[in-house]
Structures are given as C-alpha cells and as structure tokens.
mmCIF file of C-alpha atoms and ligand atoms in Angstrom:
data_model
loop_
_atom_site.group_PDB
_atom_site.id
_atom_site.type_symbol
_atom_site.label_atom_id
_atom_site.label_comp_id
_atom_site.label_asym_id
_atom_site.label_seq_id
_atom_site.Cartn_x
_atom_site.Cartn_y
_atom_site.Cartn_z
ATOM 1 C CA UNK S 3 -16.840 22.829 10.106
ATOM 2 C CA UNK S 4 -18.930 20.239 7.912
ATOM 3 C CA UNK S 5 -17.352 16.732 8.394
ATOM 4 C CA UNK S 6 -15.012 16.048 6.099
ATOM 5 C CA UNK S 7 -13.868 12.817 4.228
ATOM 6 C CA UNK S 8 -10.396 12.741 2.659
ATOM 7 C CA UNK S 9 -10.584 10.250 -0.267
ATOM 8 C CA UNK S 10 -6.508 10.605 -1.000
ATOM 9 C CA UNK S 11 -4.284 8.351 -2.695
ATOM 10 C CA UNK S 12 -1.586 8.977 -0.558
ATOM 11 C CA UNK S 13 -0.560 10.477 2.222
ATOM 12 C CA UNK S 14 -4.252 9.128 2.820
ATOM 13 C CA UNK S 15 -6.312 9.527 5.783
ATOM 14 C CA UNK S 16 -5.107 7.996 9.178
ATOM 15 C CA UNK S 17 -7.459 6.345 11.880
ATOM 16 C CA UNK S 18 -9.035 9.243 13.679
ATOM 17 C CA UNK S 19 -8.494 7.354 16.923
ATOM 18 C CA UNK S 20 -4.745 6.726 16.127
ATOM 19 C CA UNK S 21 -4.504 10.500 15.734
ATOM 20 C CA UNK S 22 -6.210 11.299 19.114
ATOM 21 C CA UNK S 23 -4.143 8.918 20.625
ATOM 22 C CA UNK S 24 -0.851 10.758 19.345
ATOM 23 C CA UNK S 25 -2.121 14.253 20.001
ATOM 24 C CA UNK S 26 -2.971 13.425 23.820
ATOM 25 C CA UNK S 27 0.375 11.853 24.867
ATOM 26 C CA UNK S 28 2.154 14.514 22.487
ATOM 27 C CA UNK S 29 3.798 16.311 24.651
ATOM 28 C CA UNK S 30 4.443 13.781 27.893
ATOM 29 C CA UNK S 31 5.571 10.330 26.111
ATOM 30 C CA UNK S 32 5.684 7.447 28.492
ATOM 31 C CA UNK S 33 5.608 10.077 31.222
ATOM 32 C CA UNK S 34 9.167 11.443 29.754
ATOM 33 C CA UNK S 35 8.048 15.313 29.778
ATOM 34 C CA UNK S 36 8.955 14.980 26.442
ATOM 35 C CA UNK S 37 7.398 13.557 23.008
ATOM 36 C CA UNK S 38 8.041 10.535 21.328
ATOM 37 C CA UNK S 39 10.359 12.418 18.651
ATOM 38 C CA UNK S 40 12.470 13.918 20.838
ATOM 39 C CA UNK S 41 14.068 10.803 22.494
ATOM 40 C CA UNK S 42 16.589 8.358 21.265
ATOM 41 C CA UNK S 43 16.202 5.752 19.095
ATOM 42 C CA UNK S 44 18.571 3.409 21.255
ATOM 43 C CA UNK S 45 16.418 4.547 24.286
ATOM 44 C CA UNK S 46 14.467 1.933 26.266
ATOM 45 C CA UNK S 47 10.754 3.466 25.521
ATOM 46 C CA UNK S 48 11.833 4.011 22.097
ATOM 47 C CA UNK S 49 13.323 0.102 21.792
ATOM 48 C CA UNK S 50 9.798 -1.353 23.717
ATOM 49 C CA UNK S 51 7.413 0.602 20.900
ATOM 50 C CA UNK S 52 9.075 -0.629 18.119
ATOM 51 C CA UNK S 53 9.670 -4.581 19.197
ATOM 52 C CA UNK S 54 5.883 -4.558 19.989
ATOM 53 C CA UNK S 55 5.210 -2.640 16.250
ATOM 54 C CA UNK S 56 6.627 -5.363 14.809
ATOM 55 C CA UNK S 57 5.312 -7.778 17.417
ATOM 56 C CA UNK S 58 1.757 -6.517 16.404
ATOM 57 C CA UNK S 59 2.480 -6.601 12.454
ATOM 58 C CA UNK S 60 3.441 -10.088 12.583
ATOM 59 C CA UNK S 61 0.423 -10.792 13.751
ATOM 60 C CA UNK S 62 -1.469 -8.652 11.522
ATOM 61 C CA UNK S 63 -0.289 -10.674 8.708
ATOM 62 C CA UNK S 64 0.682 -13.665 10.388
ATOM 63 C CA UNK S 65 4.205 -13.419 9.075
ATOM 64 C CA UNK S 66 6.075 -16.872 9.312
ATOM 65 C CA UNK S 67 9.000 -16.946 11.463
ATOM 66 C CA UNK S 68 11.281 -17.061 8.463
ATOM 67 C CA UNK S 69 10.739 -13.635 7.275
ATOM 68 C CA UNK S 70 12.505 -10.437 8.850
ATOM 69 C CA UNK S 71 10.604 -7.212 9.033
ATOM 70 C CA UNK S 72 12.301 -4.178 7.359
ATOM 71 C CA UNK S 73 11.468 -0.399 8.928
ATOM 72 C CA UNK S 74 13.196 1.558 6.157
ATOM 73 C CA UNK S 75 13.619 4.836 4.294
ATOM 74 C CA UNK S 76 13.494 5.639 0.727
ATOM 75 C CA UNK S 77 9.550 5.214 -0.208
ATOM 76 C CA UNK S 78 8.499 2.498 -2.416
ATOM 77 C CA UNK S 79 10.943 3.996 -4.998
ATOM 78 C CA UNK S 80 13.645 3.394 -3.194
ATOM 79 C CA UNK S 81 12.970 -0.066 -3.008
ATOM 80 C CA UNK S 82 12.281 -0.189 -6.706
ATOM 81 C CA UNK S 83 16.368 -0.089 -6.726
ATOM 82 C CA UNK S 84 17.213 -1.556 -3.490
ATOM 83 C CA UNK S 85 15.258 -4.600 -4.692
ATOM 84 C CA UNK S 86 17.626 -5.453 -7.575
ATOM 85 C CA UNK S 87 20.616 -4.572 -6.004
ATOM 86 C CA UNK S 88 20.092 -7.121 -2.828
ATOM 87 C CA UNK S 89 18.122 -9.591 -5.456
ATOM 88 C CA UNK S 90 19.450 -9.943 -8.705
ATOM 89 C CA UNK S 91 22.786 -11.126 -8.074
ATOM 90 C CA UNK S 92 22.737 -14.690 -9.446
ATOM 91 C CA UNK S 93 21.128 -15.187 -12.603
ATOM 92 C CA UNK S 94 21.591 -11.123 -13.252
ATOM 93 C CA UNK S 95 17.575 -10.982 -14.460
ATOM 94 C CA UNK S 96 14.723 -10.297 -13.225
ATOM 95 C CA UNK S 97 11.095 -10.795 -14.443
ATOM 96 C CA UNK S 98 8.462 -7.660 -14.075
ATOM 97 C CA UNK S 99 4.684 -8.091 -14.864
ATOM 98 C CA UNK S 100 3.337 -4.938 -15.496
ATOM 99 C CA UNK S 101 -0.304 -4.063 -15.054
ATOM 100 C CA UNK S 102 -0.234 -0.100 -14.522
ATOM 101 C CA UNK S 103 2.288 2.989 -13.804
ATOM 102 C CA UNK S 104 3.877 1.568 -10.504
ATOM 103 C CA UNK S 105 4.426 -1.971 -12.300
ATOM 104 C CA UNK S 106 5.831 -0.231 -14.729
ATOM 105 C CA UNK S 107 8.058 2.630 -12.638
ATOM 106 C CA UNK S 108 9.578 -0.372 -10.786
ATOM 107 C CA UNK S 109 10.979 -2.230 -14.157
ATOM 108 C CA UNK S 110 11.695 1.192 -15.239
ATOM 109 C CA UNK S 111 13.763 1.851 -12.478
ATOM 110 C CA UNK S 112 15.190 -1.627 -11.674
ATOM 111 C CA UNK S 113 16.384 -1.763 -15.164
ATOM 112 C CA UNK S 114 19.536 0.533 -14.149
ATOM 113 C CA UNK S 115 20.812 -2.322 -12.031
ATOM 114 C CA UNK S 116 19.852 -5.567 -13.949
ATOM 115 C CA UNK S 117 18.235 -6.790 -16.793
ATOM 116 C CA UNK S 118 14.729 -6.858 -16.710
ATOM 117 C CA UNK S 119 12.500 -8.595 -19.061
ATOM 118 C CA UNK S 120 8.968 -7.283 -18.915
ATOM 119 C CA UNK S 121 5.382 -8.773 -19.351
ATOM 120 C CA UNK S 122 2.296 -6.330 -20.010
ATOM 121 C CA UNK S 123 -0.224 -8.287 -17.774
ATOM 122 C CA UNK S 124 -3.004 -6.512 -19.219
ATOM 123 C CA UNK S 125 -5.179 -7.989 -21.631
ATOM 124 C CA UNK S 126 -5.031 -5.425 -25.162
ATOM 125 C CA UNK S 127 -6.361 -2.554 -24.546
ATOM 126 C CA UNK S 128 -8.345 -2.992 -21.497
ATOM 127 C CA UNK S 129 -7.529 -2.843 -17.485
ATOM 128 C CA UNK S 130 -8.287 -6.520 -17.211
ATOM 129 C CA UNK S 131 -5.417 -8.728 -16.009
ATOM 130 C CA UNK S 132 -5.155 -12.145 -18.580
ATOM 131 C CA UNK S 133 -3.422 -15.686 -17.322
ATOM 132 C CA UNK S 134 -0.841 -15.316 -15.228
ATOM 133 C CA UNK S 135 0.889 -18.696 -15.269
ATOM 134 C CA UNK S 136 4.701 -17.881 -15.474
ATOM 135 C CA UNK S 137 6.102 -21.337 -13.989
ATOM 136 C CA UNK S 138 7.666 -22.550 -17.155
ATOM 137 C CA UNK S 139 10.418 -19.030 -17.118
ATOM 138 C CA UNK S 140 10.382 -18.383 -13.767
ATOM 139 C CA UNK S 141 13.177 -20.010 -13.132
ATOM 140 C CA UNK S 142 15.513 -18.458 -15.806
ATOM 141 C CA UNK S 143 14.876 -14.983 -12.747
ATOM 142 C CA UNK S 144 16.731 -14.252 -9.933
ATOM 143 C CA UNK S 145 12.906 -12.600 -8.547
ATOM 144 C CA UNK S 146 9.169 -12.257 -10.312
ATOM 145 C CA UNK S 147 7.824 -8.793 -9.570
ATOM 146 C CA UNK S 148 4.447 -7.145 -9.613
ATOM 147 C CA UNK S 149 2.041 -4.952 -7.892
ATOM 148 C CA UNK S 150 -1.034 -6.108 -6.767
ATOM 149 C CA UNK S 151 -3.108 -2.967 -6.747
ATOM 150 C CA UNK S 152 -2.328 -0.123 -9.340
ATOM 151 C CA UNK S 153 -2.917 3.006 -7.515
ATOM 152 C CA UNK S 154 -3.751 5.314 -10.067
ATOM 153 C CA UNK S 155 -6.309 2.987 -12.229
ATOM 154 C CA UNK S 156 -7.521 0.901 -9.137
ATOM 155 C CA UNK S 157 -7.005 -2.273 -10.555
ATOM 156 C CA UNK S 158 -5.818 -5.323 -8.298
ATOM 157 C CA UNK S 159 -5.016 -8.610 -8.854
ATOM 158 C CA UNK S 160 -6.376 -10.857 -6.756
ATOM 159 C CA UNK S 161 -4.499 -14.454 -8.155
ATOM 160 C CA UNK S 162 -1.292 -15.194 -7.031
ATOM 161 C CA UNK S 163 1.164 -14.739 -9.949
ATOM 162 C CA UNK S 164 2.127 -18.552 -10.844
ATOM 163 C CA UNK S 165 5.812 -18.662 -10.797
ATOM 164 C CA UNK S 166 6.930 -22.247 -9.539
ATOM 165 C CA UNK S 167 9.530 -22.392 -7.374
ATOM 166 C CA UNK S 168 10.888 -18.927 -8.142
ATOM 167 C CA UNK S 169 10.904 -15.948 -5.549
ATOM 168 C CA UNK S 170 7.918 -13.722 -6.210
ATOM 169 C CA UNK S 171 8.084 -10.001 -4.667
ATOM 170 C CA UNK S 172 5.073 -7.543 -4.727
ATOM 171 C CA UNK S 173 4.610 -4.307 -4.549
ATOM 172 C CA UNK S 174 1.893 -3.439 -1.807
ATOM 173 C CA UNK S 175 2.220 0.076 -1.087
ATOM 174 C CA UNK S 176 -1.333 0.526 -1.782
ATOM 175 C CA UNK S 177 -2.889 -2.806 -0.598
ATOM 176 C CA UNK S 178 -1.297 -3.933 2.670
ATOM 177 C CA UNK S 179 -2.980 -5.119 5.655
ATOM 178 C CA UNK S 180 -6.382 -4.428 3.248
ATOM 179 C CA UNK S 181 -7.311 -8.141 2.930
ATOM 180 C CA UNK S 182 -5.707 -11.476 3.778
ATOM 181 C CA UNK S 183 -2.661 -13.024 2.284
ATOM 182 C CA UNK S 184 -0.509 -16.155 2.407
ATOM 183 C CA UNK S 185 3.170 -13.978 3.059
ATOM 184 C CA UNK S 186 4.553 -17.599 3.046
ATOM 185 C CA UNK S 187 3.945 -17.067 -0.795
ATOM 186 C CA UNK S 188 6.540 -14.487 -1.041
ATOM 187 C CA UNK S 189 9.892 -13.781 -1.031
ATOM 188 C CA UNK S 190 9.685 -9.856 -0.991
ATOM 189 C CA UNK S 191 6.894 -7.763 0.278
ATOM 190 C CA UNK S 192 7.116 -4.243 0.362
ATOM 191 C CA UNK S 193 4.702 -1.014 0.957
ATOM 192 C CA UNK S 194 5.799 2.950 1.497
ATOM 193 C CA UNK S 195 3.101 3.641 4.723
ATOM 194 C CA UNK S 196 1.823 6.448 3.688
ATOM 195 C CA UNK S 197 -1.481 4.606 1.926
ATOM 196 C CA UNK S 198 -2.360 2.363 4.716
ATOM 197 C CA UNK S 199 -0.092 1.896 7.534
ATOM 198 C CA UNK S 200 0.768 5.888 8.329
ATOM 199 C CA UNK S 201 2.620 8.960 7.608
ATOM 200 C CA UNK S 202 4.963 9.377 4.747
ATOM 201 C CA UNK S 203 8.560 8.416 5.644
ATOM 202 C CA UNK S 204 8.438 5.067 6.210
ATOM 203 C CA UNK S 205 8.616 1.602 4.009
ATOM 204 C CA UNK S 206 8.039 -1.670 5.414
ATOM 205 C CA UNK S 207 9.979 -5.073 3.987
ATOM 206 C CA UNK S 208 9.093 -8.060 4.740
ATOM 207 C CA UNK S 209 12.373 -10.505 3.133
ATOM 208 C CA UNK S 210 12.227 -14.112 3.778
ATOM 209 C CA UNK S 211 15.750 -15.005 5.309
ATOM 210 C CA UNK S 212 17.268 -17.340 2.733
ATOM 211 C CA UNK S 213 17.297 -14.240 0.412
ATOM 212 C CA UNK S 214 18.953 -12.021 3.026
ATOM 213 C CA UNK S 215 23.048 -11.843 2.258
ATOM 214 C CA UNK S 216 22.978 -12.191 -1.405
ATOM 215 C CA UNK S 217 23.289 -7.859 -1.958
ATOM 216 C CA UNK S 218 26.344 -6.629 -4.554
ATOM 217 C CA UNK S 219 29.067 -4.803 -2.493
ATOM 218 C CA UNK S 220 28.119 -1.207 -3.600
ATOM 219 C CA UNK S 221 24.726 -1.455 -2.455
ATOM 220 C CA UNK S 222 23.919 1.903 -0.118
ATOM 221 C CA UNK S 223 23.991 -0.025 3.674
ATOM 222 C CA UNK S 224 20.731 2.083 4.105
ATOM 223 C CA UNK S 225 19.047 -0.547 1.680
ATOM 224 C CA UNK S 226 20.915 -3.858 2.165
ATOM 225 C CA UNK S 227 18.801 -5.873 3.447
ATOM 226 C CA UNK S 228 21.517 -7.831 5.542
ATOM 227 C CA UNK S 229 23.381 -4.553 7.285
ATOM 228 C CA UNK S 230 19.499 -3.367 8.221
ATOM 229 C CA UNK S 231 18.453 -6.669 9.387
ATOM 230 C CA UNK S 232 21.484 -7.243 11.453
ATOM 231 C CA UNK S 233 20.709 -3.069 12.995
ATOM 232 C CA UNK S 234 17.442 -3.793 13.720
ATOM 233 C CA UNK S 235 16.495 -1.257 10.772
ATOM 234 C CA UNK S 236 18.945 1.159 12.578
ATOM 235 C CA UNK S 237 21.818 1.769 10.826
ATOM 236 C CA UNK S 238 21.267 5.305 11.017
ATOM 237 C CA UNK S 239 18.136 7.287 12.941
ATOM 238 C CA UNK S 240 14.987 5.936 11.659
ATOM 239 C CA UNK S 241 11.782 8.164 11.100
ATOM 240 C CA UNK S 242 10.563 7.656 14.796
ATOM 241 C CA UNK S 243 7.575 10.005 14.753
ATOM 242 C CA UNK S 244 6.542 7.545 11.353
ATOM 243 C CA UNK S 245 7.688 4.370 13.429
ATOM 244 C CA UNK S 246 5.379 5.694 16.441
ATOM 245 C CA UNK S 247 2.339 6.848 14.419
ATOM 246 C CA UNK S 248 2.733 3.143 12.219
ATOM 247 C CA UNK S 249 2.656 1.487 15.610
ATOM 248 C CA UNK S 250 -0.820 2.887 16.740
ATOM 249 C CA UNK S 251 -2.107 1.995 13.854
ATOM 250 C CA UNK S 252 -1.512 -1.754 14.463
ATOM 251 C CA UNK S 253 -2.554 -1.806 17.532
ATOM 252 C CA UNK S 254 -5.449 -0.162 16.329
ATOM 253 C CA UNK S 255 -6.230 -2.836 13.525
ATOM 254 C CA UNK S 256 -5.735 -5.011 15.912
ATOM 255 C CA UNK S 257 -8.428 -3.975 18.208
ATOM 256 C CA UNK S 258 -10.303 -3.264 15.348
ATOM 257 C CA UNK S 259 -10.373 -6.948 14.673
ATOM 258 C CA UNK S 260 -7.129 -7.270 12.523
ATOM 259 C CA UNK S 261 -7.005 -7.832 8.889
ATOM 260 C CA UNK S 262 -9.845 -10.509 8.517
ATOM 261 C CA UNK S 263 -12.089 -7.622 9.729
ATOM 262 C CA UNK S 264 -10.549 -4.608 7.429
ATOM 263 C CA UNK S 265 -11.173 -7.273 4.240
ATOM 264 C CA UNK S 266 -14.999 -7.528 5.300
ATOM 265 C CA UNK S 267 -15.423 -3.929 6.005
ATOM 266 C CA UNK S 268 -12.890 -2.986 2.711
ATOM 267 C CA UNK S 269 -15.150 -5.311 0.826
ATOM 268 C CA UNK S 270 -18.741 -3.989 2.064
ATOM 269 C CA UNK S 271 -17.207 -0.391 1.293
ATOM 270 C CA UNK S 272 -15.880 -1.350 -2.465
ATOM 271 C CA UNK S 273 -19.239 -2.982 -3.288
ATOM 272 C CA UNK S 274 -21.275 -0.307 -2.040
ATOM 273 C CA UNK S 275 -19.446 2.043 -4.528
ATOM 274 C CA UNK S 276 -18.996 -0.077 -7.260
ATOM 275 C CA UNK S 277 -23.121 -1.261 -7.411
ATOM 276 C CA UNK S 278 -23.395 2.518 -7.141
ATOM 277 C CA UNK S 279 -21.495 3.390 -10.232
ATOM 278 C CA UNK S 280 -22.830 0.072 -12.394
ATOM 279 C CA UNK S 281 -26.466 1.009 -11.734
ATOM 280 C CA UNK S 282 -25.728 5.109 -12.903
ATOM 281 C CA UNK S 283 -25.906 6.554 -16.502
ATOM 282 C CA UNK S 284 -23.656 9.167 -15.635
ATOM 283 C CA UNK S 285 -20.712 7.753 -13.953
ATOM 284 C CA UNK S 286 -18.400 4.685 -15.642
ATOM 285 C CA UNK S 287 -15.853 2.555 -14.252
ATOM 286 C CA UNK S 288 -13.754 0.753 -16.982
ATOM 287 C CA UNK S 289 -11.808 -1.709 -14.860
ATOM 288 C CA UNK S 290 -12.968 -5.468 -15.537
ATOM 289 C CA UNK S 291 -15.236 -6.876 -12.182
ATOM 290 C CA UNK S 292 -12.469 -9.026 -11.513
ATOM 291 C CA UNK S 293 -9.547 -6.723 -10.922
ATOM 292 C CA UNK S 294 -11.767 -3.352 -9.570
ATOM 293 C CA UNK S 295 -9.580 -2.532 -6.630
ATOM 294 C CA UNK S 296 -10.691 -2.841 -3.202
ATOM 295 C CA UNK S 297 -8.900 0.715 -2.363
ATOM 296 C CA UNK S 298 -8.921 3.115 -5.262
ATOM 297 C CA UNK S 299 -12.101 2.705 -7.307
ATOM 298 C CA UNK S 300 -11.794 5.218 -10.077
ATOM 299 C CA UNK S 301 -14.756 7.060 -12.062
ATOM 300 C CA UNK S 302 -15.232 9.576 -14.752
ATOM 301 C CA UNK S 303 -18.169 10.794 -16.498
ATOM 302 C CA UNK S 304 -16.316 11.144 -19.892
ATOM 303 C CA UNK S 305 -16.702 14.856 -19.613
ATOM 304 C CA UNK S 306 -13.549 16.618 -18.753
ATOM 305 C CA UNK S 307 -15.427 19.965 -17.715
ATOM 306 C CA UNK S 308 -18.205 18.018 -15.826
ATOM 307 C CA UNK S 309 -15.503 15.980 -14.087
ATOM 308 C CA UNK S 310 -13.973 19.302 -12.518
ATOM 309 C CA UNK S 311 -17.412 20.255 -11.466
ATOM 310 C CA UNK S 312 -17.759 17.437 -9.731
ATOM 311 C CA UNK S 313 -14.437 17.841 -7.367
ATOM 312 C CA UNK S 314 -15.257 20.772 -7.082
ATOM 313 C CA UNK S 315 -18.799 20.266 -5.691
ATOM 314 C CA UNK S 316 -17.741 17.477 -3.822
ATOM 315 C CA UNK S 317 -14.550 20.166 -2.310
ATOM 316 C CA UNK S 318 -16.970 22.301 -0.668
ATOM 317 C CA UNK S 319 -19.628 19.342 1.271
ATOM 318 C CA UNK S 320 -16.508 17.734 2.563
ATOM 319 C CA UNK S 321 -15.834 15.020 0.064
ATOM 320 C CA UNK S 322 -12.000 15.981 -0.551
ATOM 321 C CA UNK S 323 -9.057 14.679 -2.642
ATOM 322 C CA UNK S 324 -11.673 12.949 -5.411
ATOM 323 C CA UNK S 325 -9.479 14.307 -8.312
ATOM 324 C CA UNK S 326 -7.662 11.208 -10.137
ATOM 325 C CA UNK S 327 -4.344 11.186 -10.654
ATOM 326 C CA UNK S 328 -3.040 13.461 -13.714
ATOM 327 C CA UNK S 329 -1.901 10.931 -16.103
ATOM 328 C CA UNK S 330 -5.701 9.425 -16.310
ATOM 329 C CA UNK S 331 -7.984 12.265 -15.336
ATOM 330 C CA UNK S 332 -11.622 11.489 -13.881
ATOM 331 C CA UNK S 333 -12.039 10.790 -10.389
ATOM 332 C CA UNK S 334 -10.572 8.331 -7.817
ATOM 333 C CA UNK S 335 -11.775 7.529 -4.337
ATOM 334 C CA UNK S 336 -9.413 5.417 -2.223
ATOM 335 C CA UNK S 337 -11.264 4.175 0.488
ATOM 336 C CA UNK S 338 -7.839 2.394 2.442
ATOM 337 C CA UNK S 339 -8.682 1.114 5.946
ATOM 338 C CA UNK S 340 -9.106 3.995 7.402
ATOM 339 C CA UNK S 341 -12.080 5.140 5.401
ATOM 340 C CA UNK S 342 -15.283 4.527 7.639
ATOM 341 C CA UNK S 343 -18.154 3.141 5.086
ATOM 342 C CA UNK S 344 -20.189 6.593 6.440
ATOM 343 C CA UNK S 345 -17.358 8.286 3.996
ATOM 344 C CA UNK S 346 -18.145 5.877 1.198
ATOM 345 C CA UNK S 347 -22.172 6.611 1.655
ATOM 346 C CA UNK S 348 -21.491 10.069 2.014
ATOM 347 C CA UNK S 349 -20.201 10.143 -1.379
ATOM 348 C CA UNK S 350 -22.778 7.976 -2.763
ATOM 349 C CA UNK S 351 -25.577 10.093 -1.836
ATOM 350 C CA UNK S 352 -23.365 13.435 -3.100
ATOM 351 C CA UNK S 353 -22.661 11.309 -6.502
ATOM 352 C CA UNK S 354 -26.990 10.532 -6.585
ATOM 353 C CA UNK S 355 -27.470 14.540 -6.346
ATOM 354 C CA UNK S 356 -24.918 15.275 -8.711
ATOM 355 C CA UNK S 357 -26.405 12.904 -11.126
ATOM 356 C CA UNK S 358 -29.624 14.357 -10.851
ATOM 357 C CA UNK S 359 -28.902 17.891 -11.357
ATOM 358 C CA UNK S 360 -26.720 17.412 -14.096
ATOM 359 C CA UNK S 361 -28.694 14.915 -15.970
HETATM 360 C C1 PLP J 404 2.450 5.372 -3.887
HETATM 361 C C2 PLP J 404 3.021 4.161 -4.521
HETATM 362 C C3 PLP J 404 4.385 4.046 -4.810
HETATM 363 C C4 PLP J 404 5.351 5.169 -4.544
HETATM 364 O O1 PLP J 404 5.607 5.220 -3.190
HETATM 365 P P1 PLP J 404 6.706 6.208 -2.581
HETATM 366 O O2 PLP J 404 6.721 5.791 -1.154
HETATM 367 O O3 PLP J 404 6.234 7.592 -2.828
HETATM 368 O O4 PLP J 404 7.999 5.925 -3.255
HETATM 369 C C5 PLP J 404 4.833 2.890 -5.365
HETATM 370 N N1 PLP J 404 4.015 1.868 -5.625
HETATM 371 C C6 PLP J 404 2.694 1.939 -5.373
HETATM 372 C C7 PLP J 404 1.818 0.775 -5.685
HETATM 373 C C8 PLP J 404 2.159 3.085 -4.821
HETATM 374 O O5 PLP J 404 0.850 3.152 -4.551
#
C-alpha cells in the first residue's frame, strides 16, 4: 500500500503511535483479559486513566486551578446550546462575533435560548478579521463568543477578542492544544475531539468556577455544567473508548514536547504550505496573511473541473480527504497535530507536478 496522508477536517488523523499503542493493549487492558471498553467506568483502572487525562491536559495547557475540566457528550453543537442555557441567565444576552459557518451555527443555535446580538467580524467582503475591541458593550452580555479558527475557510484569529471585564468563551474545536494560549483569559473553552484531541464522541470544557451554578432549571443534567462537575463528567456512562484514546494522545503531546512544540512544528508545517501556494500561478489562497489558519489552509484553482482533478489525483498517490467542505468548494488541507510535516511536503511536491502538467 503507498503511504497515505489523511488531510481531514474531522474525524482527522490520530497520532500513529497513539493508535499502536491502543491496538497492542486492545485486548488485555491493564492486564484485565479484557479491553479498556469493556470495564466500568466507576472501576479503579478506569478512575486512574482518566484523573491522569486530565492530570496531563492541565498541563498541556497549563490550566489555572480555577477552571474545571468538562469530559462531555453532545459535539461542539451540543455545547452551542448547553452554553446559553448554563450562561445566559443574568443579563438574558449574549454577544456572538462571527467570522465563518461555526461562528455563525453557534449564534444560530444559541439564539433558541437567549437573545443574541451578533457582530460579522469580517471585514466586507473578504476573510480578513477587522478591530476587535468590544470593551465598551461587553458588559451589557452575560458571555462574548467566538471561534478562533473557522474550519471550513481556515481562517483564525490570532488577537484576543477585547471584551473588558466580561466572560469571553471560544470555540476551539478545531484549534486546541495547536499553539499556546493564556486559558486564564477565558471563561469558557470548548472543542468536540475529533479534530485534534481524538475520536468523535467526546467534547472537552474547560469552565472557570465562578461561572459554574448559574444554569436555568430545565437545563438537560447531561450539559449543566454544575451536576457534571460535581459527577466527575459521570452522570451517566461516558464514551470510555473516546476518554482512553483522548488520554494517549496527551501523553503523547506530552512526550512529544507539549504544546510549545506542536505550535513550532504547526507553524513550520503552515508556512511551508502557505509560501508554496503564494509563489504558484495556479493555486490561490484568499484568506488575509494575518488570519490563514494554522490547521486548515484552504486552496482552489478557480476551476471547478480542475479542482476535482486534483482530489482525485491526489486520491490515488495517497494524499486523501483534500476536498473542501461543500458550502465553499476548492480544496482544504488540515494539517492538525497529528499531521507529520513529511504529509505537508508530500503534498507540496504532488501540488508542483500537478501544476506543471496542467499548466
Ligand atoms: C467541527 C466543528 C464543530 C462541530 O463539532 P461537532 O462535534 O460535530 O458538533 C463546531 N465548531 C468547530 C469550530 C468545528 O470545527
């Protein structure tokens, strides 16, 4: 089989040596005769993995003491609710900046549970994200939301929305543990796994206490923030096989050199493809420098009929997944942690041949 190099958006590639790792104590976990997802969640293996998980993420991200870590269900979108629901109980508003479809989904959604005012972040007509100095109406919202990296048209923002002393909550489903952050700037952060922290089925919180308590009555217990931080994100079975694969990846990262290292290496691979795509006649990117995402860079050739060509091409020497998402056609390559910079050059050199021959 030629090597191959999955360039999804999510469910993305994992760490080959997290995968190895799972496959060779599959079937004998912690010398139980039995794998990891056939044990209970109460049990003492099973209790050990997941304090050192979130043991290891802290440390990942250098999470301040004052923050709980969430290990939910429900995807991203389900926090898109949850969110309001546990947040937007005192001043009944919340602020969304919107730079992009997720943005955009998550005002959409949290709209059906409180009134949502929403700012297009994006300077007219281009993916370029203008001034985002929001102090002076912050305060009139019970959170500030955004997303830092937009998925589909790979654009992140790399300022800190300016929102006084208001709580600001981010969407990182497609950025976390990528490069280094201040969580101490946050209220809410939250990320579904399945971009860069694991399998599908699990979504990570991290809620700074003081806004732990405050969730309307009706909220499902499954999402209040309070019930789940008082279970140990147990209220009901969790995903363990997604708990288990999410916790060999941070040890992984970890040994890998945490996430100081992953924003070197995510930076090397980003500029490698982006200095690429600058230099080429054929290929465009039409993000602005400043917000070209560090994990999805995105491409087209203008050429709708060329574009399939090239996934196609790329299909069959191993480059998969290349095919952007369907509401903006072209290409996308999201090159998460996992991604070894080999993938990245790999595609480099098939985008150089591809430019030639069809020049
Ligand atoms: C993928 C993605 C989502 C949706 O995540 P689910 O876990 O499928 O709900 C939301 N936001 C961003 C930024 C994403 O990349």
């Amino acid at each position: 089989m030629t090597q191959v190099f999955n360039f999804s958006a999510g469910p993305a590639m994992m760490p080959k040596a997290v995968l190895e790792h799972a496959q060779q104590e599959l079937l004998n976990w912690q010398n139980q005769g039995t794998s990891v997802m056939e044990v209970s969640h109460r049990g003492k293996y099973f209790m050990e993995m997941i304090t050192q998980a979130e043991k290891d993420f802290r440390q990942l991200y250098h999470i301040p003491d004052n923050y709980k870590v969430l290990f939910l269900q429900g995807g991203a979108r389900g926090q898109f609710a949850a969110l309001p629901m546990n947040l937007a109980n005192n001043k009944g508003k919340a602020l969304y900046l919107t730079s992009g479809h997720w943005s955009a989904t998550a005002a959409k959604e949290a709209s059906s549970f409180t009134e949502v005012d929403e700012v297009n972040i994006l300077l007219e007509g281009k993916l370029e994200v203008g001034e985002l100095d929001f102090s002076q109406i912050a305060a009139e919202y019970d959170y500030v939301h955004y997303c830092p990296n937009e998925t589909i048209s790979g654009v992140e923002i790399f300022d800190l929305p300016k929102v006084g002393s208001a709580v600001l909550v981010a969407d990182m489903s497609s950025n976390i543990l990528s490069r280094e952050i201040d969580v101490s700037k946050f209220g809410v952060i939250y990320a579904g796994a399945q971009k860069n922290l694991g399998p599908a089925g699990i979504t990570i919180v991290i809620v700074r206490e003081d806004l732990i308590g405050q969730a309307r009555k009706e909220t499902p217990s499954i999402w209040n923030y309070e019930v789940q931080s008082k279970n140990d994100s147990m209220i009901n079975t969790p995903p363990t096989f997604a708990w288990y694969l999410c916790s060999l990846v941070f040890k992984h990262l970890l040994e890998q050199g945490g996430v100081q290292e992953m924003e070197k290496r995510n930076q090397q691979k980003a500029q490698l493809l982006y200095d690429f795509l600058d230099q080429s006649a054929l290929y465009h990117n039409v993000v602005a420098p400043q917000n070209r995402s560090l994990m999805n860079v995105t491409f087209t050739t203008n050429n709708d009929e060329l574009n399939a060509k090239f996934v196609a091409e790329a299909t069959a020497c191993g480059l998969q997944a290349l095919k952007g998402h369907k509401v903006l056609g072209g290409m996308r390559a999201s090159i998460y942690n996992a991604m070894p910079i080999e993938g990245v050059q790999a595609l480099i050199e098939f985008m150089r041949k591809f430019e030639t021959e069809n020049n």
